[in-house]
Amino acid sequence: MSNTPMAASPLTRAVLEIDEYTSGLGWDQPARLFALVDTARLRTQEPALAAQLGLDAEQQTTGLTPIEQEEIPAGKPLDEFLGTIAWPDAVVGCALTVERLMLPPSAEASVPEGLTEKKLAEWVAGHPDRQEVRMTVAVLRDGARDSALRLREKDSPTEVLTGGDLVPGLAEALSATFED
């Protein structure tokens, strides 16, 4: 992983790897869901899959390997879709990349009252201070979480913001996919 700091935790490295992968696909992409599996366990238990993913020749034996899942159904609200997911035991975590429009806190006071969700989305889309952002959020079964935010106007690997509490609502929704 060329732009991932080696000192970063395995979860941070996985988040940045997913961010770099999705940035290579360009903007205006659908949401993407990834299973996170223990790389060493994957090599041991599924050597053919590890070879297919290019993991058999790697020197590193620790870490997390992101595996992209099938497309998220178009037209289905993300929260409803996440509520349908159940992960097998081999999956130690999951990650989601999604693009959204965001407004600065200063715009909050000017939001018209009583807007429907659709009208609010239209209002945000037309706001002159809106920012397009790609959010990559990952969680582990043990509760660890991390995320990366990339603004479209600052689309560079050196401009990616990382942190565990950047998108708490999405992290909670992903964590819920591991609850029985």
PDB file of C-alpha atoms in Angstrom:
ATOM      1  CA  MET A   1       0.000   0.000   0.000  1.00  0.00           C
ATOM      2  CA  SER A   2       1.915   2.997  -1.265  1.00  0.00           C
ATOM      3  CA  ASN A   3       0.283   5.821   0.689  1.00  0.00           C
ATOM      4  CA  THR A   4      -0.453   4.002   3.933  1.00  0.00           C
ATOM      5  CA  PRO A   5       1.771   4.808   6.902  1.00  0.00           C
ATOM      6  CA  MET A   6       3.429   1.632   8.165  1.00  0.00           C
ATOM      7  CA  ALA A   7       3.073   2.785  11.784  1.00  0.00           C
ATOM      8  CA  ALA A   8      -0.704   2.987  11.443  1.00  0.00           C
ATOM      9  CA  SER A   9      -2.908   0.347  13.054  1.00  0.00           C
ATOM     10  CA  PRO A  10      -4.137  -2.507  10.822  1.00  0.00           C
ATOM     11  CA  LEU A  11      -7.613  -0.942  10.830  1.00  0.00           C
ATOM     12  CA  THR A  12      -6.284   2.466   9.747  1.00  0.00           C
ATOM     13  CA  ARG A  13      -4.224   0.800   7.013  1.00  0.00           C
ATOM     14  CA  ALA A  14      -7.337  -1.040   5.776  1.00  0.00           C
ATOM     15  CA  VAL A  15      -9.381   2.193   5.758  1.00  0.00           C
ATOM     16  CA  LEU A  16      -6.678   4.008   3.803  1.00  0.00           C
ATOM     17  CA  GLU A  17      -6.300   1.087   1.392  1.00  0.00           C
ATOM     18  CA  ILE A  18     -10.047   1.166   0.693  1.00  0.00           C
ATOM     19  CA  ASP A  19      -9.940   4.968   0.332  1.00  0.00           C
ATOM     20  CA  GLU A  20      -7.104   4.705  -2.189  1.00  0.00           C
ATOM     21  CA  TYR A  21      -8.906   1.948  -4.117  1.00  0.00           C
ATOM     22  CA  THR A  22     -12.157   3.900  -4.345  1.00  0.00           C
ATOM     23  CA  SER A  23     -10.367   7.126  -5.245  1.00  0.00           C
ATOM     24  CA  GLY A  24      -8.923   5.280  -8.238  1.00  0.00           C
ATOM     25  CA  LEU A  25     -12.467   4.623  -9.434  1.00  0.00           C
ATOM     26  CA  GLY A  26     -13.264   8.336  -9.533  1.00  0.00           C
ATOM     27  CA  TRP A  27     -16.144  10.271  -8.056  1.00  0.00           C
ATOM     28  CA  ASP A  28     -19.900   9.813  -8.407  1.00  0.00           C
ATOM     29  CA  GLN A  29     -19.672   6.157  -7.448  1.00  0.00           C
ATOM     30  CA  PRO A  30     -22.231   4.061  -5.593  1.00  0.00           C
ATOM     31  CA  ALA A  31     -21.669   3.038  -1.983  1.00  0.00           C
ATOM     32  CA  ARG A  32     -19.331   0.053  -1.613  1.00  0.00           C
ATOM     33  CA  LEU A  33     -19.298  -2.506   1.195  1.00  0.00           C
ATOM     34  CA  PHE A  34     -16.215  -4.475   2.255  1.00  0.00           C
ATOM     35  CA  ALA A  35     -15.688  -7.422   4.581  1.00  0.00           C
ATOM     36  CA  LEU A  36     -12.485  -7.209   6.612  1.00  0.00           C
ATOM     37  CA  VAL A  37     -10.714 -10.490   7.249  1.00  0.00           C
ATOM     38  CA  ASP A  38      -7.551 -11.342   9.152  1.00  0.00           C
ATOM     39  CA  THR A  39      -4.833 -11.654   6.499  1.00  0.00           C
ATOM     40  CA  ALA A  40      -2.855 -14.410   8.255  1.00  0.00           C
ATOM     41  CA  ARG A  41      -6.009 -16.465   8.829  1.00  0.00           C
ATOM     42  CA  LEU A  42      -7.042 -15.971   5.197  1.00  0.00           C
ATOM     43  CA  ARG A  43      -3.671 -17.261   3.964  1.00  0.00           C
ATOM     44  CA  THR A  44      -3.908 -20.314   6.202  1.00  0.00           C
ATOM     45  CA  GLN A  45      -7.576 -21.211   5.715  1.00  0.00           C
ATOM     46  CA  GLU A  46      -8.139 -20.048   2.129  1.00  0.00           C
ATOM     47  CA  PRO A  47      -4.778 -20.174   0.295  1.00  0.00           C
ATOM     48  CA  ALA A  48      -6.399 -20.181  -3.158  1.00  0.00           C
ATOM     49  CA  LEU A  49      -8.400 -17.028  -2.351  1.00  0.00           C
ATOM     50  CA  ALA A  50      -5.317 -15.418  -0.806  1.00  0.00           C
ATOM     51  CA  ALA A  51      -3.391 -16.173  -4.006  1.00  0.00           C
ATOM     52  CA  GLN A  52      -6.242 -14.756  -6.119  1.00  0.00           C
ATOM     53  CA  LEU A  53      -6.089 -11.560  -4.032  1.00  0.00           C
ATOM     54  CA  GLY A  54      -2.315 -11.385  -4.459  1.00  0.00           C
ATOM     55  CA  LEU A  55      -1.616 -12.046  -0.778  1.00  0.00           C
ATOM     56  CA  ASP A  56       0.478 -15.187  -1.167  1.00  0.00           C
ATOM     57  CA  ALA A  57       3.665 -13.303  -2.074  1.00  0.00           C
ATOM     58  CA  GLU A  58       3.389 -10.542   0.525  1.00  0.00           C
ATOM     59  CA  GLN A  59       5.900 -10.473   3.357  1.00  0.00           C
ATOM     60  CA  GLN A  60       3.516  -8.977   5.892  1.00  0.00           C
ATOM     61  CA  THR A  61       1.694 -11.651   7.889  1.00  0.00           C
ATOM     62  CA  THR A  62      -0.501  -9.430  10.020  1.00  0.00           C
ATOM     63  CA  GLY A  63      -3.215  -7.008   9.109  1.00  0.00           C
ATOM     64  CA  LEU A  64      -6.626  -6.906   7.578  1.00  0.00           C
ATOM     65  CA  THR A  65      -7.618  -7.681   4.020  1.00  0.00           C
ATOM     66  CA  PRO A  66     -10.636  -5.823   2.619  1.00  0.00           C
ATOM     67  CA  ILE A  67     -12.838  -7.901   0.322  1.00  0.00           C
ATOM     68  CA  GLU A  68     -15.413  -5.971  -1.685  1.00  0.00           C
ATOM     69  CA  GLN A  69     -18.926  -7.365  -1.453  1.00  0.00           C
ATOM     70  CA  GLU A  70     -21.682  -7.423  -4.037  1.00  0.00           C
ATOM     71  CA  GLU A  71     -23.221  -4.127  -5.060  1.00  0.00           C
ATOM     72  CA  ILE A  72     -25.581  -2.446  -2.667  1.00  0.00           C
ATOM     73  CA  PRO A  73     -29.065  -2.539  -4.215  1.00  0.00           C
ATOM     74  CA  ALA A  74     -29.908   0.739  -5.940  1.00  0.00           C
ATOM     75  CA  GLY A  75     -32.895   2.548  -4.527  1.00  0.00           C
ATOM     76  CA  LYS A  76     -32.762   0.803  -1.143  1.00  0.00           C
ATOM     77  CA  PRO A  77     -31.999   3.151   1.761  1.00  0.00           C
ATOM     78  CA  LEU A  78     -28.557   2.427   3.179  1.00  0.00           C
ATOM     79  CA  ASP A  79     -29.809   1.977   6.752  1.00  0.00           C
ATOM     80  CA  GLU A  80     -32.368  -0.604   5.600  1.00  0.00           C
ATOM     81  CA  PHE A  81     -29.734  -2.468   3.609  1.00  0.00           C
ATOM     82  CA  LEU A  82     -27.292  -2.551   6.526  1.00  0.00           C
ATOM     83  CA  GLY A  83     -30.071  -3.990   8.693  1.00  0.00           C
ATOM     84  CA  THR A  84     -30.165  -7.076   6.453  1.00  0.00           C
ATOM     85  CA  ILE A  85     -26.483  -7.993   6.796  1.00  0.00           C
ATOM     86  CA  ALA A  86     -25.160 -10.913   8.841  1.00  0.00           C
ATOM     87  CA  TRP A  87     -21.442 -11.670   8.707  1.00  0.00           C
ATOM     88  CA  PRO A  88     -19.853 -15.124   9.040  1.00  0.00           C
ATOM     89  CA  ASP A  89     -17.381 -15.654  11.893  1.00  0.00           C
ATOM     90  CA  ALA A  90     -14.378 -15.345   9.546  1.00  0.00           C
ATOM     91  CA  VAL A  91     -15.223 -11.671   8.993  1.00  0.00           C
ATOM     92  CA  VAL A  92     -13.563  -9.629  11.750  1.00  0.00           C
ATOM     93  CA  GLY A  93     -14.880  -6.282  10.572  1.00  0.00           C
ATOM     94  CA  CYS A  94     -16.505  -4.384   7.767  1.00  0.00           C
ATOM     95  CA  ALA A  95     -16.155  -1.087   5.957  1.00  0.00           C
ATOM     96  CA  LEU A  96     -18.368   1.103   3.826  1.00  0.00           C
ATOM     97  CA  THR A  97     -17.453   3.843   1.400  1.00  0.00           C
ATOM     98  CA  VAL A  98     -20.129   6.361   0.514  1.00  0.00           C
ATOM     99  CA  GLU A  99     -20.221   9.812  -1.074  1.00  0.00           C
ATOM    100  CA  ARG A 100     -22.326  12.579   0.410  1.00  0.00           C
ATOM    101  CA  LEU A 101     -22.852  16.322   0.275  1.00  0.00           C
ATOM    102  CA  MET A 102     -21.849  18.152   3.405  1.00  0.00           C
ATOM    103  CA  LEU A 103     -22.365  21.693   4.642  1.00  0.00           C
ATOM    104  CA  PRO A 104     -20.142  23.628   7.026  1.00  0.00           C
ATOM    105  CA  PRO A 105     -21.520  24.179  10.557  1.00  0.00           C
ATOM    106  CA  SER A 106     -22.081  27.849   9.690  1.00  0.00           C
ATOM    107  CA  ALA A 107     -24.805  26.836   7.210  1.00  0.00           C
ATOM    108  CA  GLU A 108     -26.833  24.995   9.856  1.00  0.00           C
ATOM    109  CA  ALA A 109     -28.621  28.136  11.035  1.00  0.00           C
ATOM    110  CA  SER A 110     -29.911  28.874   7.526  1.00  0.00           C
ATOM    111  CA  VAL A 111     -31.612  25.497   6.966  1.00  0.00           C
ATOM    112  CA  PRO A 112     -35.306  26.150   6.266  1.00  0.00           C
ATOM    113  CA  GLU A 113     -37.650  24.490   8.761  1.00  0.00           C
ATOM    114  CA  GLY A 114     -40.213  21.870   7.862  1.00  0.00           C
ATOM    115  CA  LEU A 115     -38.477  20.463   4.786  1.00  0.00           C
ATOM    116  CA  THR A 116     -39.091  16.883   3.777  1.00  0.00           C
ATOM    117  CA  GLU A 117     -36.020  14.696   3.437  1.00  0.00           C
ATOM    118  CA  LYS A 118     -36.167  15.062  -0.348  1.00  0.00           C
ATOM    119  CA  LYS A 119     -36.516  18.861  -0.202  1.00  0.00           C
ATOM    120  CA  LEU A 120     -33.681  19.094   2.331  1.00  0.00           C
ATOM    121  CA  ALA A 121     -31.416  17.080   0.006  1.00  0.00           C
ATOM    122  CA  GLU A 122     -32.308  19.434  -2.849  1.00  0.00           C
ATOM    123  CA  TRP A 123     -31.612  22.464  -0.663  1.00  0.00           C
ATOM    124  CA  VAL A 124     -28.200  21.099   0.381  1.00  0.00           C
ATOM    125  CA  ALA A 125     -27.346  20.203  -3.247  1.00  0.00           C
ATOM    126  CA  GLY A 126     -28.038  23.796  -4.273  1.00  0.00           C
ATOM    127  CA  HIS A 127     -26.196  25.447  -1.383  1.00  0.00           C
ATOM    128  CA  PRO A 128     -23.117  27.429  -2.506  1.00  0.00           C
ATOM    129  CA  ASP A 129     -21.021  26.199   0.463  1.00  0.00           C
ATOM    130  CA  ARG A 130     -21.694  22.482  -0.066  1.00  0.00           C
ATOM    131  CA  GLN A 131     -18.755  20.090  -0.190  1.00  0.00           C
ATOM    132  CA  GLU A 132     -18.691  16.674  -1.791  1.00  0.00           C
ATOM    133  CA  VAL A 133     -17.062  14.156   0.519  1.00  0.00           C
ATOM    134  CA  ARG A 134     -16.198  10.483   0.299  1.00  0.00           C
ATOM    135  CA  MET A 135     -16.406   8.735   3.653  1.00  0.00           C
ATOM    136  CA  THR A 136     -14.805   5.378   4.330  1.00  0.00           C
ATOM    137  CA  VAL A 137     -15.836   3.987   7.700  1.00  0.00           C
ATOM    138  CA  ALA A 138     -14.658   0.683   9.166  1.00  0.00           C
ATOM    139  CA  VAL A 139     -15.482  -1.180  12.356  1.00  0.00           C
ATOM    140  CA  LEU A 140     -14.252  -4.378  13.957  1.00  0.00           C
ATOM    141  CA  ARG A 141     -16.227  -6.893  15.974  1.00  0.00           C
ATOM    142  CA  ASP A 142     -14.303  -5.822  19.077  1.00  0.00           C
ATOM    143  CA  GLY A 143     -15.658  -2.253  18.765  1.00  0.00           C
ATOM    144  CA  ALA A 144     -12.613  -0.596  17.192  1.00  0.00           C
ATOM    145  CA  ARG A 145     -13.461   1.899  14.481  1.00  0.00           C
ATOM    146  CA  ASP A 146     -11.710   4.194  12.075  1.00  0.00           C
ATOM    147  CA  SER A 147     -12.627   6.354   9.123  1.00  0.00           C
ATOM    148  CA  ALA A 148     -11.202   8.423   6.312  1.00  0.00           C
ATOM    149  CA  LEU A 149     -12.731  11.539   4.763  1.00  0.00           C
ATOM    150  CA  ARG A 150     -11.718  12.903   1.381  1.00  0.00           C
ATOM    151  CA  LEU A 151     -13.112  16.143  -0.036  1.00  0.00           C
ATOM    152  CA  ARG A 152     -13.628  16.237  -3.776  1.00  0.00           C
ATOM    153  CA  GLU A 153     -12.025  19.675  -3.986  1.00  0.00           C
ATOM    154  CA  LYS A 154      -8.921  18.377  -2.192  1.00  0.00           C
ATOM    155  CA  ASP A 155      -8.744  14.980  -3.870  1.00  0.00           C
ATOM    156  CA  SER A 156      -5.244  13.942  -2.845  1.00  0.00           C
ATOM    157  CA  PRO A 157      -3.901  11.113  -0.648  1.00  0.00           C
ATOM    158  CA  THR A 158      -2.116  13.723   1.459  1.00  0.00           C
ATOM    159  CA  GLU A 159      -5.407  15.517   2.177  1.00  0.00           C
ATOM    160  CA  VAL A 160      -7.298  12.535   3.646  1.00  0.00           C
ATOM    161  CA  LEU A 161      -8.495  13.074   7.206  1.00  0.00           C
ATOM    162  CA  THR A 162      -8.563   9.984   9.446  1.00  0.00           C
ATOM    163  CA  GLY A 163     -10.014   9.331  12.872  1.00  0.00           C
ATOM    164  CA  GLY A 164     -12.240   6.979  14.782  1.00  0.00           C
ATOM    165  CA  ASP A 165     -15.083   9.408  15.502  1.00  0.00           C
ATOM    166  CA  LEU A 166     -15.445  11.301  12.219  1.00  0.00           C
ATOM    167  CA  VAL A 167     -18.695   9.593  11.172  1.00  0.00           C
ATOM    168  CA  PRO A 168     -20.176   8.153  14.386  1.00  0.00           C
ATOM    169  CA  GLY A 169     -23.652   7.414  13.016  1.00  0.00           C
ATOM    170  CA  LEU A 170     -22.334   5.325  10.150  1.00  0.00           C
ATOM    171  CA  ALA A 171     -19.882   3.557  12.467  1.00  0.00           C
ATOM    172  CA  GLU A 172     -22.784   2.646  14.782  1.00  0.00           C
ATOM    173  CA  ALA A 173     -24.813   1.320  11.830  1.00  0.00           C
ATOM    174  CA  LEU A 174     -21.877  -0.831  10.691  1.00  0.00           C
ATOM    175  CA  SER A 175     -21.275  -2.099  14.237  1.00  0.00           C
ATOM    176  CA  ALA A 176     -24.919  -3.173  14.398  1.00  0.00           C
ATOM    177  CA  THR A 177     -24.272  -5.624  11.521  1.00  0.00           C
ATOM    178  CA  PHE A 178     -22.271  -7.729  14.017  1.00  0.00           C
ATOM    179  CA  GLU A 179     -24.995  -7.898  16.668  1.00  0.00           C
ATOM    180  CA  ASP A 180     -26.979 -11.107  17.017  1.00  0.00           C
TER     181      ASP A 180
END
